[in-house]
Amino acid sequence: MSGSSYPYHFIFIVFIKGFIMEEILSALVGAVNQVLWDYLLIYALIGIGLFFTLYLGAPQVTKLGVGFKSVFGGLFSKKDKDHEGKSLSQFQALAVAISAQIGTGNVAGVATAITAGGPGAIFWMWLSAILGMSTIFAEAVLAQKYRVVSHGKYIGGPAFYITHGLTPKIGRGAARFLSGFFSIALIIALGFIGNATQSNSIASAMNLAFDIPPMAVGIALAVFAGLIIIGGINRIAGIAQFVVPFMAVIYILCAVIILFKFSDHIIPMFHNIFVAAFNPEAVLGGAAGIGMREAVRFGVARGLFSNEAGMGSTPHAHATANVKHPVQQGMAAFIGIFIDTLMVCTATALIILMTDANLSGETGAAVTQLAFNKAFPGFGSQLLAVCLTFFAFTTIIGWYYFGESNIRFLFRGKHLGIYRALVLVAIVLGTLGKVDLVWSMSDMFNGFMVLPNLIALFLLRKEIRAVYDDYLAQTKAGKELTYNYEFHEFHDKNPG
């Protein structure tokens, strides 16, 4: 072998090995996801949502109006100086939660649900969201009840309520195992893989709309994210409370305009959604290869990826809120799902189905981009790219914080610098990956997060009910809401 030809042979061998390894990884991840989602989590998530809906008397229905009033009624009220800097307002905490919820799941995720599961997947996304509102209510209540104080600031989430809530029930060792497993899964699922997913979708959209190289997009995202996350939760909340309402309103207005432009498609579209939810072949034909199992699986999976109910992510934001009673933040939490899934995800679904973009053969965000091009000729692709960038970027900074909370839990504040650096690297590398594999890995690690969280929710059901009963008793008696928080001092060695 000549010296000059050796490098080319070496590069060829490395390329082939890399391709084979990626194919093996894709097959492995696919097999794990099939077990997790087809045979376990779909039933577990719908089941836990149904359980808490019945167990708590459907708070997402009976307290929906109270929740909206609680969150938005005090939006312009005077700040509580005693808690300033120590906690976020109820609206700020919700904004951080929604910033994490509204991301590529609302754009690329909905498109993936429709192309892989048919129009019927949207019905199952709605159903899982309505039931999930009770699940996320329970998560937020526990996050408030078992939150801790670190360097004068509130911090909490599943790792904390698993540790403090389950230790008396299952023992310290088992509780520490479950909380540690959850924390590691979340850091990988959201901090690394999840943020790579977000940057992947942004890069794809920006490249298609403006022909910007993916690597350039990744570097820009990492720089802006770094400038924000170094300021901690207060800076993240400051960005979220202004960006989230603006981006949601603009996006929903786009959907309303499209409804008017394609008004003759409205009735057939809803007919297809409800028929395909139970009999996809009646709408798509047998050749599409999509059955009811696919409709349910992708509807629930993409719904979870979007609204995160039962995943255990948003409780980290809700734990920081300054409210008089934990139930108030529980109501704020289900308002987040209402906005995320029943409004923003539905807007995407309507845009795709009314323009028939789901029949194009495209995948991921490209489907939604095609729909925008049909609806807004000449600038639709650019409009969606900008919307998606804001959606996904706010998710990146929200998910970063959720991961940081668990780094603090595991390492007592050590290694934050390393975690931040790795998140920024993941953001850049995510722009270069294959979208199918990235989404599949995201599904897998999301599933790993869900398992210990659902176990904790079920085992702590009586504690959740007791807190809710306390709230109901106080409101029935017309008393001013109070709650006896029992804070644990958390010895975190890094205040920043």
Tab-separated table of C-alpha atoms in Angstrom:
chain	number	residue	atom	x	y	z
A	1	MET	CA	0.000	0.000	0.000
A	2	SER	CA	1.504	3.317	-1.015
A	3	GLY	CA	1.985	6.055	1.556
A	4	SER	CA	-0.167	8.457	-0.429
A	5	SER	CA	-3.172	6.129	-0.608
A	6	TYR	CA	-3.089	5.096	3.066
A	7	PRO	CA	-4.905	8.191	4.465
A	8	TYR	CA	-7.758	7.686	2.008
A	9	HIS	CA	-8.125	4.038	2.970
A	10	PHE	CA	-8.039	5.027	6.634
A	11	ILE	CA	-10.721	7.702	6.158
A	12	PHE	CA	-12.873	5.212	4.218
A	13	ILE	CA	-12.591	2.604	7.005
A	14	VAL	CA	-13.425	5.172	9.701
A	15	PHE	CA	-16.446	6.336	7.698
A	16	ILE	CA	-17.752	2.780	7.222
A	17	LYS	CA	-17.237	1.917	10.891
A	18	GLY	CA	-18.978	5.126	11.957
A	19	PHE	CA	-21.903	4.359	9.657
A	20	ILE	CA	-22.221	0.818	11.000
A	21	MET	CA	-22.012	2.021	14.634
A	22	GLU	CA	-24.707	4.611	13.979
A	23	GLU	CA	-26.930	1.948	12.409
A	24	ILE	CA	-26.392	-0.347	15.410
A	25	LEU	CA	-27.117	2.508	17.813
A	26	SER	CA	-30.288	3.411	15.914
A	27	ALA	CA	-31.488	-0.201	16.070
A	28	LEU	CA	-30.704	-0.471	19.784
A	29	VAL	CA	-32.425	2.796	20.656
A	30	GLY	CA	-35.416	1.798	18.523
A	31	ALA	CA	-35.758	-1.523	20.366
A	32	VAL	CA	-35.603	0.173	23.781
A	33	ASN	CA	-38.171	2.765	22.713
A	34	GLN	CA	-40.523	0.058	21.497
A	35	VAL	CA	-40.508	-1.579	24.920
A	36	LEU	CA	-40.686	1.721	26.805
A	37	TRP	CA	-43.360	3.422	24.761
A	38	ASP	CA	-45.412	0.649	23.147
A	39	TYR	CA	-45.716	-1.589	26.189
A	40	LEU	CA	-45.085	0.541	29.280
A	41	LEU	CA	-45.117	4.340	29.303
A	42	ILE	CA	-48.154	4.948	27.128
A	43	TYR	CA	-50.312	3.011	29.560
A	44	ALA	CA	-48.494	4.342	32.621
A	45	LEU	CA	-48.820	8.008	31.614
A	46	ILE	CA	-52.462	7.786	30.589
A	47	GLY	CA	-53.147	5.644	33.655
A	48	ILE	CA	-51.512	8.013	36.164
A	49	GLY	CA	-53.271	10.973	34.541
A	50	LEU	CA	-56.622	9.199	34.755
A	51	PHE	CA	-55.901	8.141	38.339
A	52	PHE	CA	-55.147	11.674	39.581
A	53	THR	CA	-58.059	13.088	37.595
A	54	LEU	CA	-60.434	10.757	39.477
A	55	TYR	CA	-58.545	10.769	42.794
A	56	LEU	CA	-58.454	14.575	43.039
A	57	GLY	CA	-61.840	15.256	41.448
A	58	ALA	CA	-60.576	16.613	38.105
A	59	PRO	CA	-58.889	19.814	39.341
A	60	GLN	CA	-57.896	20.631	35.749
A	61	VAL	CA	-61.605	21.089	35.020
A	62	THR	CA	-63.061	22.362	38.296
A	63	LYS	CA	-60.179	24.785	39.007
A	64	LEU	CA	-59.268	25.867	35.473
A	65	GLY	CA	-60.866	29.300	35.820
A	66	VAL	CA	-59.385	29.775	39.302
A	67	GLY	CA	-55.991	28.826	37.903
A	68	PHE	CA	-56.130	31.437	35.149
A	69	LYS	CA	-57.224	34.089	37.644
A	70	SER	CA	-54.475	33.117	40.085
A	71	VAL	CA	-51.726	33.237	37.462
A	72	PHE	CA	-52.751	36.268	35.440
A	73	GLY	CA	-54.848	38.168	38.001
A	74	GLY	CA	-51.819	39.141	40.046
A	75	LEU	CA	-49.523	39.727	37.085
A	76	PHE	CA	-49.192	43.432	37.773
A	77	SER	CA	-49.477	43.259	41.539
A	78	LYS	CA	-46.835	44.702	43.810
A	79	LYS	CA	-43.760	42.522	44.319
A	80	ASP	CA	-43.195	40.833	47.650
A	81	LYS	CA	-39.917	42.358	48.837
A	82	ASP	CA	-39.466	39.660	51.487
A	83	HIS	CA	-39.121	37.048	48.731
A	84	GLU	CA	-37.396	39.171	46.080
A	85	GLY	CA	-34.283	37.361	44.865
A	86	LYS	CA	-35.214	34.289	46.926
A	87	SER	CA	-37.981	33.065	44.678
A	88	LEU	CA	-39.822	33.793	41.448
A	89	SER	CA	-43.346	35.106	41.136
A	90	GLN	CA	-46.047	32.628	40.186
A	91	PHE	CA	-46.076	33.986	36.626
A	92	GLN	CA	-42.267	33.938	36.320
A	93	ALA	CA	-42.128	30.301	37.428
A	94	LEU	CA	-44.861	29.438	34.927
A	95	ALA	CA	-42.992	31.348	32.204
A	96	VAL	CA	-39.833	29.312	32.871
A	97	ALA	CA	-41.892	26.098	32.787
A	98	ILE	CA	-43.631	27.092	29.536
A	99	SER	CA	-40.336	28.225	28.013
A	100	ALA	CA	-39.157	24.639	28.478
A	101	GLN	CA	-42.448	23.139	27.307
A	102	ILE	CA	-42.860	25.201	24.126
A	103	GLY	CA	-40.042	24.066	21.866
A	104	THR	CA	-39.430	21.824	18.895
A	105	GLY	CA	-42.058	19.448	20.268
A	106	ASN	CA	-44.656	22.035	19.292
A	107	VAL	CA	-43.326	22.334	15.729
A	108	ALA	CA	-41.266	19.323	14.683
A	109	GLY	CA	-42.818	17.029	17.317
A	110	VAL	CA	-46.386	17.594	16.177
A	111	ALA	CA	-45.296	17.109	12.570
A	112	THR	CA	-43.581	13.834	13.512
A	113	ALA	CA	-46.713	12.677	15.361
A	114	ILE	CA	-48.884	13.307	12.297
A	115	THR	CA	-46.521	11.800	9.698
A	116	ALA	CA	-45.741	8.715	11.830
A	117	GLY	CA	-49.117	8.246	13.534
A	118	GLY	CA	-51.548	9.883	11.126
A	119	PRO	CA	-54.038	12.688	11.897
A	120	GLY	CA	-55.489	10.561	14.706
A	121	ALA	CA	-52.312	11.108	16.746
A	122	ILE	CA	-53.582	14.621	17.472
A	123	PHE	CA	-56.632	13.229	19.280
A	124	TRP	CA	-54.378	11.131	21.520
A	125	MET	CA	-52.141	14.149	22.068
A	126	TRP	CA	-55.193	16.109	23.273
A	127	LEU	CA	-56.373	13.284	25.513
A	128	SER	CA	-52.950	12.768	27.067
A	129	ALA	CA	-52.692	16.530	27.641
A	130	ILE	CA	-56.065	16.769	29.423
A	131	LEU	CA	-55.218	13.826	31.665
A	132	GLY	CA	-51.648	15.073	32.019
A	133	MET	CA	-52.935	18.339	33.488
A	134	SER	CA	-53.793	16.451	36.688
A	135	THR	CA	-50.393	14.739	36.657
A	136	ILE	CA	-48.467	17.975	36.352
A	137	PHE	CA	-50.701	19.470	39.060
A	138	ALA	CA	-49.541	16.697	41.397
A	139	GLU	CA	-45.896	17.225	40.408
A	140	ALA	CA	-46.007	20.953	41.129
A	141	VAL	CA	-47.728	20.440	44.498
A	142	LEU	CA	-44.992	18.023	45.564
A	143	ALA	CA	-42.257	20.317	44.243
A	144	GLN	CA	-43.606	23.119	46.450
A	145	LYS	CA	-44.129	20.914	49.503
A	146	TYR	CA	-40.659	19.370	49.475
A	147	ARG	CA	-38.561	22.251	48.131
A	148	VAL	CA	-35.389	23.279	49.958
A	149	VAL	CA	-33.455	26.493	50.571
A	150	SER	CA	-29.952	26.879	49.162
A	151	HIS	CA	-28.020	30.141	49.538
A	152	GLY	CA	-31.268	31.943	50.288
A	153	LYS	CA	-33.062	30.638	47.166
A	154	TYR	CA	-35.696	27.951	46.692
A	155	ILE	CA	-34.757	24.853	44.737
A	156	GLY	CA	-36.719	21.658	44.199
A	157	GLY	CA	-37.962	18.964	41.855
A	158	PRO	CA	-38.511	15.197	41.751
A	159	ALA	CA	-35.075	14.325	43.138
A	160	PHE	CA	-35.936	16.342	46.224
A	161	TYR	CA	-39.489	15.075	46.723
A	162	ILE	CA	-38.337	11.519	46.089
A	163	THR	CA	-35.621	11.882	48.751
A	164	HIS	CA	-37.650	13.698	51.426
A	165	GLY	CA	-41.027	12.166	50.637
A	166	LEU	CA	-40.174	8.536	49.960
A	167	THR	CA	-37.423	7.907	52.517
A	168	PRO	CA	-39.965	7.248	55.326
A	169	LYS	CA	-41.899	4.916	53.006
A	170	ILE	CA	-39.295	2.842	51.175
A	171	GLY	CA	-36.091	3.514	53.092
A	172	ARG	CA	-33.191	5.860	52.535
A	173	GLY	CA	-31.245	3.561	50.202
A	174	ALA	CA	-34.128	2.944	47.790
A	175	ALA	CA	-35.118	6.619	47.813
A	176	ARG	CA	-31.549	7.707	47.080
A	177	PHE	CA	-31.325	5.212	44.222
A	178	LEU	CA	-34.553	6.453	42.619
A	179	SER	CA	-33.641	10.121	43.054
A	180	GLY	CA	-30.128	9.545	41.699
A	181	PHE	CA	-31.446	7.585	38.720
A	182	PHE	CA	-33.903	10.372	37.963
A	183	SER	CA	-31.256	13.089	38.211
A	184	ILE	CA	-28.810	11.304	35.914
A	185	ALA	CA	-31.551	10.534	33.382
A	186	LEU	CA	-32.725	14.170	33.384
A	187	ILE	CA	-29.234	15.599	32.955
A	188	ILE	CA	-28.660	13.367	29.934
A	189	ALA	CA	-32.217	13.627	28.573
A	190	LEU	CA	-32.640	17.394	28.769
A	191	GLY	CA	-29.276	18.999	29.438
A	192	PHE	CA	-27.445	17.080	26.717
A	193	ILE	CA	-29.607	15.022	24.316
A	194	GLY	CA	-32.664	17.257	24.650
A	195	ASN	CA	-30.771	20.468	24.003
A	196	ALA	CA	-29.054	18.810	21.039
A	197	THR	CA	-32.552	18.065	19.701
A	198	GLN	CA	-33.571	21.688	20.076
A	199	SER	CA	-30.470	23.032	18.328
A	200	ASN	CA	-30.845	20.388	15.607
A	201	SER	CA	-34.310	21.662	14.726
A	202	ILE	CA	-33.234	25.312	14.839
A	203	ALA	CA	-30.265	24.633	12.558
A	204	SER	CA	-32.388	22.685	10.072
A	205	ALA	CA	-34.998	25.447	9.919
A	206	MET	CA	-32.469	28.274	9.625
A	207	ASN	CA	-30.500	26.422	6.948
A	208	LEU	CA	-33.626	25.774	4.883
A	209	ALA	CA	-35.000	29.312	5.311
A	210	PHE	CA	-31.848	31.439	5.189
A	211	ASP	CA	-29.136	29.018	3.971
A	212	ILE	CA	-27.110	29.528	7.166
A	213	PRO	CA	-24.578	26.720	7.843
A	214	PRO	CA	-25.674	24.507	10.766
A	215	MET	CA	-22.333	24.898	12.553
A	216	ALA	CA	-22.678	28.693	12.501
A	217	VAL	CA	-26.163	28.388	13.981
A	218	GLY	CA	-24.872	26.064	16.698
A	219	ILE	CA	-22.049	28.408	17.697
A	220	ALA	CA	-24.398	31.415	17.820
A	221	LEU	CA	-26.894	29.484	19.963
A	222	ALA	CA	-24.149	28.390	22.349
A	223	VAL	CA	-22.872	31.958	22.760
A	224	PHE	CA	-26.305	33.444	23.498
A	225	ALA	CA	-27.254	30.554	25.793
A	226	GLY	CA	-23.977	30.931	27.692
A	227	LEU	CA	-24.606	34.623	28.308
A	228	ILE	CA	-28.018	33.858	29.810
A	229	ILE	CA	-27.412	30.714	31.851
A	230	ILE	CA	-24.427	32.193	33.637
A	231	GLY	CA	-26.889	34.609	35.281
A	232	GLY	CA	-28.847	31.773	36.922
A	233	ILE	CA	-32.579	31.304	37.365
A	234	ASN	CA	-33.363	35.003	37.817
A	235	ARG	CA	-31.887	35.923	34.431
A	236	ILE	CA	-33.561	32.912	32.784
A	237	ALA	CA	-36.905	33.948	34.292
A	238	GLY	CA	-36.373	37.551	33.209
A	239	ILE	CA	-35.956	36.454	29.591
A	240	ALA	CA	-38.782	33.898	29.734
A	241	GLN	CA	-41.462	36.212	31.141
A	242	PHE	CA	-41.102	38.587	28.183
A	243	VAL	CA	-40.333	36.196	25.312
A	244	VAL	CA	-42.817	33.387	26.071
A	245	PRO	CA	-46.082	35.395	25.869
A	246	PHE	CA	-44.905	37.250	22.759
A	247	MET	CA	-43.872	34.140	20.818
A	248	ALA	CA	-47.004	32.179	21.774
A	249	VAL	CA	-49.375	34.967	20.704
A	250	ILE	CA	-47.615	35.486	17.342
A	251	TYR	CA	-47.689	31.764	16.573
A	252	ILE	CA	-51.359	31.326	17.486
A	253	LEU	CA	-52.257	34.391	15.363
A	254	CYS	CA	-50.567	32.674	12.410
A	255	ALA	CA	-52.817	29.638	12.954
A	256	VAL	CA	-55.927	31.832	13.139
A	257	ILE	CA	-55.020	33.495	9.830
A	258	ILE	CA	-54.549	30.084	8.222
A	259	LEU	CA	-57.937	28.964	9.563
A	260	PHE	CA	-59.546	31.834	7.669
A	261	LYS	CA	-57.536	31.182	4.499
A	262	PHE	CA	-58.424	27.471	4.426
A	263	SER	CA	-61.823	27.631	6.137
A	264	ASP	CA	-63.325	25.072	3.751
A	265	HIS	CA	-60.891	22.467	5.139
A	266	ILE	CA	-61.942	22.833	8.779
A	267	ILE	CA	-64.766	20.256	8.953
A	268	PRO	CA	-62.949	17.555	6.876
A	269	MET	CA	-59.830	18.072	8.979
A	270	PHE	CA	-61.572	17.492	12.323
A	271	HIS	CA	-63.434	14.542	10.814
A	272	ASN	CA	-60.103	12.983	9.822
A	273	ILE	CA	-58.606	13.581	13.277
A	274	PHE	CA	-61.416	11.807	15.140
A	275	VAL	CA	-61.883	8.967	12.642
A	276	ALA	CA	-58.139	8.300	12.305
A	277	ALA	CA	-57.736	8.196	16.100
A	278	PHE	CA	-59.501	4.809	16.133
A	279	ASN	CA	-59.371	3.691	12.491
A	280	PRO	CA	-56.405	5.253	10.647
A	281	GLU	CA	-56.923	3.052	7.589
A	282	ALA	CA	-60.318	4.656	6.990
A	283	VAL	CA	-58.535	7.963	6.382
A	284	LEU	CA	-55.095	6.953	5.136
A	285	GLY	CA	-55.748	3.588	3.499
A	286	GLY	CA	-54.028	0.345	4.405
A	287	ALA	CA	-50.986	1.139	2.268
A	288	ALA	CA	-49.905	3.841	4.719
A	289	GLY	CA	-49.008	1.151	7.255
A	290	ILE	CA	-50.321	3.229	10.168
A	291	GLY	CA	-52.590	1.581	12.714
A	292	MET	CA	-54.207	2.657	15.943
A	293	ARG	CA	-51.128	1.615	17.944
A	294	GLU	CA	-48.983	4.087	15.971
A	295	ALA	CA	-51.572	6.844	16.387
A	296	VAL	CA	-51.659	6.346	20.164
A	297	ARG	CA	-47.926	5.886	20.569
A	298	PHE	CA	-46.812	8.925	18.607
A	299	GLY	CA	-49.616	11.115	19.904
A	300	VAL	CA	-48.770	10.381	23.549
A	301	ALA	CA	-44.980	10.380	23.020
A	302	ARG	CA	-44.891	13.662	21.161
A	303	GLY	CA	-47.415	15.122	23.586
A	304	LEU	CA	-45.130	14.222	26.486
A	305	PHE	CA	-42.118	15.653	24.694
A	306	SER	CA	-44.035	18.904	24.292
A	307	ASN	CA	-45.902	19.392	27.591
A	308	GLU	CA	-43.636	17.202	29.781
A	309	ALA	CA	-46.486	16.045	32.060
A	310	GLY	CA	-45.245	13.170	34.198
A	311	MET	CA	-41.684	13.604	33.009
A	312	GLY	CA	-40.622	15.472	36.142
A	313	SER	CA	-38.968	18.416	34.405
A	314	THR	CA	-41.217	21.436	35.033
A	315	PRO	CA	-41.462	20.879	38.833
A	316	HIS	CA	-37.966	22.402	39.025
A	317	ALA	CA	-39.446	25.709	37.870
A	318	HIS	CA	-42.621	25.451	39.953
A	319	ALA	CA	-40.614	24.812	43.135
A	320	THR	CA	-39.143	28.319	42.899
A	321	ALA	CA	-42.483	30.172	42.906
A	322	ASN	CA	-43.534	32.406	45.776
A	323	VAL	CA	-47.140	31.393	46.485
A	324	LYS	CA	-49.169	31.208	49.684
A	325	HIS	CA	-50.191	27.592	49.091
A	326	PRO	CA	-48.700	24.754	46.966
A	327	VAL	CA	-52.021	24.182	45.179
A	328	GLN	CA	-51.800	27.649	43.632
A	329	GLN	CA	-48.670	26.586	41.768
A	330	GLY	CA	-50.273	23.262	40.927
A	331	MET	CA	-52.973	25.199	39.096
A	332	ALA	CA	-50.338	27.306	37.349
A	333	ALA	CA	-48.726	24.074	36.183
A	334	PHE	CA	-51.828	22.787	34.411
A	335	ILE	CA	-52.357	26.215	32.836
A	336	GLY	CA	-48.932	25.605	31.276
A	337	ILE	CA	-50.174	22.422	29.571
A	338	PHE	CA	-53.329	24.189	28.414
A	339	ILE	CA	-51.200	26.839	26.685
A	340	ASP	CA	-48.540	24.467	25.404
A	341	THR	CA	-50.569	21.570	24.013
A	342	LEU	CA	-54.193	22.610	23.704
A	343	MET	CA	-53.260	25.956	22.135
A	344	VAL	CA	-49.769	25.954	20.569
A	345	CYS	CA	-49.568	22.263	19.552
A	346	THR	CA	-53.115	22.436	18.227
A	347	ALA	CA	-52.131	25.499	16.196
A	348	THR	CA	-49.326	23.502	14.549
A	349	ALA	CA	-51.616	20.544	13.859
A	350	LEU	CA	-54.211	22.763	12.213
A	351	ILE	CA	-51.574	24.465	10.077
A	352	ILE	CA	-50.179	21.118	8.849
A	353	LEU	CA	-53.469	19.330	8.254
A	354	MET	CA	-55.264	22.236	6.620
A	355	THR	CA	-52.458	22.700	4.091
A	356	ASP	CA	-51.999	18.909	3.521
A	357	ALA	CA	-48.285	19.324	4.277
A	358	ASN	CA	-48.342	15.943	6.042
A	359	LEU	CA	-48.776	14.255	2.631
A	360	SER	CA	-45.556	15.726	1.221
A	361	GLY	CA	-43.184	12.966	2.311
A	362	GLU	CA	-41.121	15.417	4.398
A	363	THR	CA	-40.235	14.746	8.046
A	364	GLY	CA	-39.836	16.783	11.221
A	365	ALA	CA	-39.837	20.571	11.142
A	366	ALA	CA	-39.663	20.498	7.320
A	367	VAL	CA	-43.349	19.446	7.287
A	368	THR	CA	-44.408	22.476	9.318
A	369	GLN	CA	-42.123	24.675	7.228
A	370	LEU	CA	-43.809	23.470	4.051
A	371	ALA	CA	-47.196	24.230	5.606
A	372	PHE	CA	-46.107	27.781	6.389
A	373	ASN	CA	-44.823	28.188	2.825
A	374	LYS	CA	-48.221	27.171	1.483
A	375	ALA	CA	-50.051	29.475	3.867
A	376	PHE	CA	-47.681	32.441	3.577
A	377	PRO	CA	-46.058	32.258	0.125
A	378	GLY	CA	-42.750	34.041	-0.142
A	379	PHE	CA	-41.973	34.357	3.556
A	380	GLY	CA	-43.592	31.390	5.320
A	381	SER	CA	-40.369	29.425	5.701
A	382	GLN	CA	-38.574	32.414	7.168
A	383	LEU	CA	-41.466	33.174	9.526
A	384	LEU	CA	-41.505	29.649	10.924
A	385	ALA	CA	-37.712	29.577	11.231
A	386	VAL	CA	-37.847	32.661	13.445
A	387	CYS	CA	-40.726	31.243	15.535
A	388	LEU	CA	-38.967	27.910	15.928
A	389	THR	CA	-35.735	29.611	16.941
A	390	PHE	CA	-37.455	31.466	19.769
A	391	PHE	CA	-39.392	28.359	20.825
A	392	ALA	CA	-36.376	26.087	20.915
A	393	PHE	CA	-33.951	28.632	22.358
A	394	THR	CA	-36.141	29.317	25.389
A	395	THR	CA	-36.444	25.552	25.836
A	396	ILE	CA	-32.653	25.259	25.817
A	397	ILE	CA	-32.237	27.729	28.671
A	398	GLY	CA	-35.158	26.207	30.602
A	399	TRP	CA	-33.829	22.679	30.239
A	400	TYR	CA	-30.369	23.884	31.189
A	401	TYR	CA	-31.775	25.087	34.522
A	402	PHE	CA	-33.584	21.805	35.157
A	403	GLY	CA	-30.306	19.990	34.601
A	404	GLU	CA	-28.468	22.453	36.856
A	405	SER	CA	-30.919	21.753	39.689
A	406	ASN	CA	-30.026	18.066	39.463
A	407	ILE	CA	-26.302	18.730	39.217
A	408	ARG	CA	-26.709	20.657	42.466
A	409	PHE	CA	-28.648	17.765	43.975
A	410	LEU	CA	-26.061	15.150	42.994
A	411	PHE	CA	-22.858	17.105	43.611
A	412	ARG	CA	-23.907	19.816	46.080
A	413	GLY	CA	-23.014	22.596	43.665
A	414	LYS	CA	-19.708	21.168	42.444
A	415	HIS	CA	-18.944	20.714	38.731
A	416	LEU	CA	-21.401	23.399	37.556
A	417	GLY	CA	-18.736	24.815	35.241
A	418	ILE	CA	-18.187	21.417	33.628
A	419	TYR	CA	-21.944	20.919	33.196
A	420	ARG	CA	-22.358	24.333	31.576
A	421	ALA	CA	-19.506	23.659	29.169
A	422	LEU	CA	-20.901	20.249	28.187
A	423	VAL	CA	-24.369	21.723	27.564
A	424	LEU	CA	-22.889	24.336	25.224
A	425	VAL	CA	-20.913	21.632	23.386
A	426	ALA	CA	-24.110	19.541	23.038
A	427	ILE	CA	-25.875	22.551	21.533
A	428	VAL	CA	-23.195	22.889	18.854
A	429	LEU	CA	-22.884	19.162	18.115
A	430	GLY	CA	-26.666	18.774	17.975
A	431	THR	CA	-26.778	20.898	14.825
A	432	LEU	CA	-24.706	18.273	12.999
A	433	GLY	CA	-26.597	15.070	13.938
A	434	LYS	CA	-29.201	13.023	12.059
A	435	VAL	CA	-32.635	14.197	13.120
A	436	ASP	CA	-34.193	10.704	13.335
A	437	LEU	CA	-31.528	9.359	15.687
A	438	VAL	CA	-31.552	12.500	17.833
A	439	TRP	CA	-35.332	12.311	18.284
A	440	SER	CA	-35.188	8.578	19.065
A	441	MET	CA	-32.510	9.053	21.725
A	442	SER	CA	-34.507	11.913	23.196
A	443	ASP	CA	-37.573	9.640	23.446
A	444	MET	CA	-35.512	6.961	25.188
A	445	PHE	CA	-33.996	9.181	27.867
A	446	ASN	CA	-37.311	10.958	28.414
A	447	GLY	CA	-38.746	7.531	29.152
A	448	PHE	CA	-35.992	6.797	31.660
A	449	MET	CA	-36.885	10.039	33.472
A	450	VAL	CA	-40.564	9.202	33.638
A	451	LEU	CA	-40.227	5.873	35.456
A	452	PRO	CA	-38.922	6.998	38.894
A	453	ASN	CA	-41.101	10.105	38.788
A	454	LEU	CA	-44.319	8.145	38.254
A	455	ILE	CA	-43.371	5.758	41.055
A	456	ALA	CA	-42.912	8.730	43.398
A	457	LEU	CA	-46.178	10.381	42.336
A	458	PHE	CA	-48.165	7.236	43.037
A	459	LEU	CA	-46.479	6.498	46.380
A	460	LEU	CA	-46.959	10.110	47.502
A	461	ARG	CA	-50.602	10.301	46.380
A	462	LYS	CA	-51.913	10.675	49.941
A	463	GLU	CA	-49.572	13.595	50.590
A	464	ILE	CA	-50.817	15.280	47.403
A	465	ARG	CA	-54.438	14.695	48.404
A	466	ALA	CA	-53.800	16.058	51.907
A	467	VAL	CA	-52.347	19.292	50.518
A	468	TYR	CA	-55.252	19.668	48.093
A	469	ASP	CA	-57.825	18.959	50.833
A	470	ASP	CA	-56.165	21.608	52.994
A	471	TYR	CA	-56.529	24.122	50.146
A	472	LEU	CA	-60.181	23.204	49.559
A	473	ALA	CA	-60.979	23.519	53.268
A	474	GLN	CA	-59.400	26.979	53.487
A	475	THR	CA	-61.156	28.281	50.372
A	476	LYS	CA	-64.513	26.851	51.497
A	477	ALA	CA	-64.141	28.601	54.850
A	478	GLY	CA	-63.249	31.846	53.099
A	479	LYS	CA	-59.882	32.076	54.862
A	480	GLU	CA	-56.759	33.695	53.513
A	481	LEU	CA	-54.549	30.950	52.135
A	482	THR	CA	-51.634	29.805	54.278
A	483	TYR	CA	-49.424	26.738	54.321
A	484	ASN	CA	-46.870	25.522	56.832
A	485	TYR	CA	-43.815	24.981	54.636
A	486	GLU	CA	-41.110	22.871	56.254
A	487	PHE	CA	-37.938	23.971	54.530
A	488	HIS	CA	-34.783	21.907	54.605
A	489	GLU	CA	-31.476	23.747	54.374
A	490	PHE	CA	-29.618	22.353	51.372
A	491	HIS	CA	-25.847	22.559	51.714
A	492	ASP	CA	-24.863	23.616	48.213
A	493	LYS	CA	-21.211	24.671	47.946
A	494	ASN	CA	-21.731	26.839	44.858
A	495	PRO	CA	-23.988	29.894	45.240
A	496	GLY	CA	-23.732	30.871	41.566
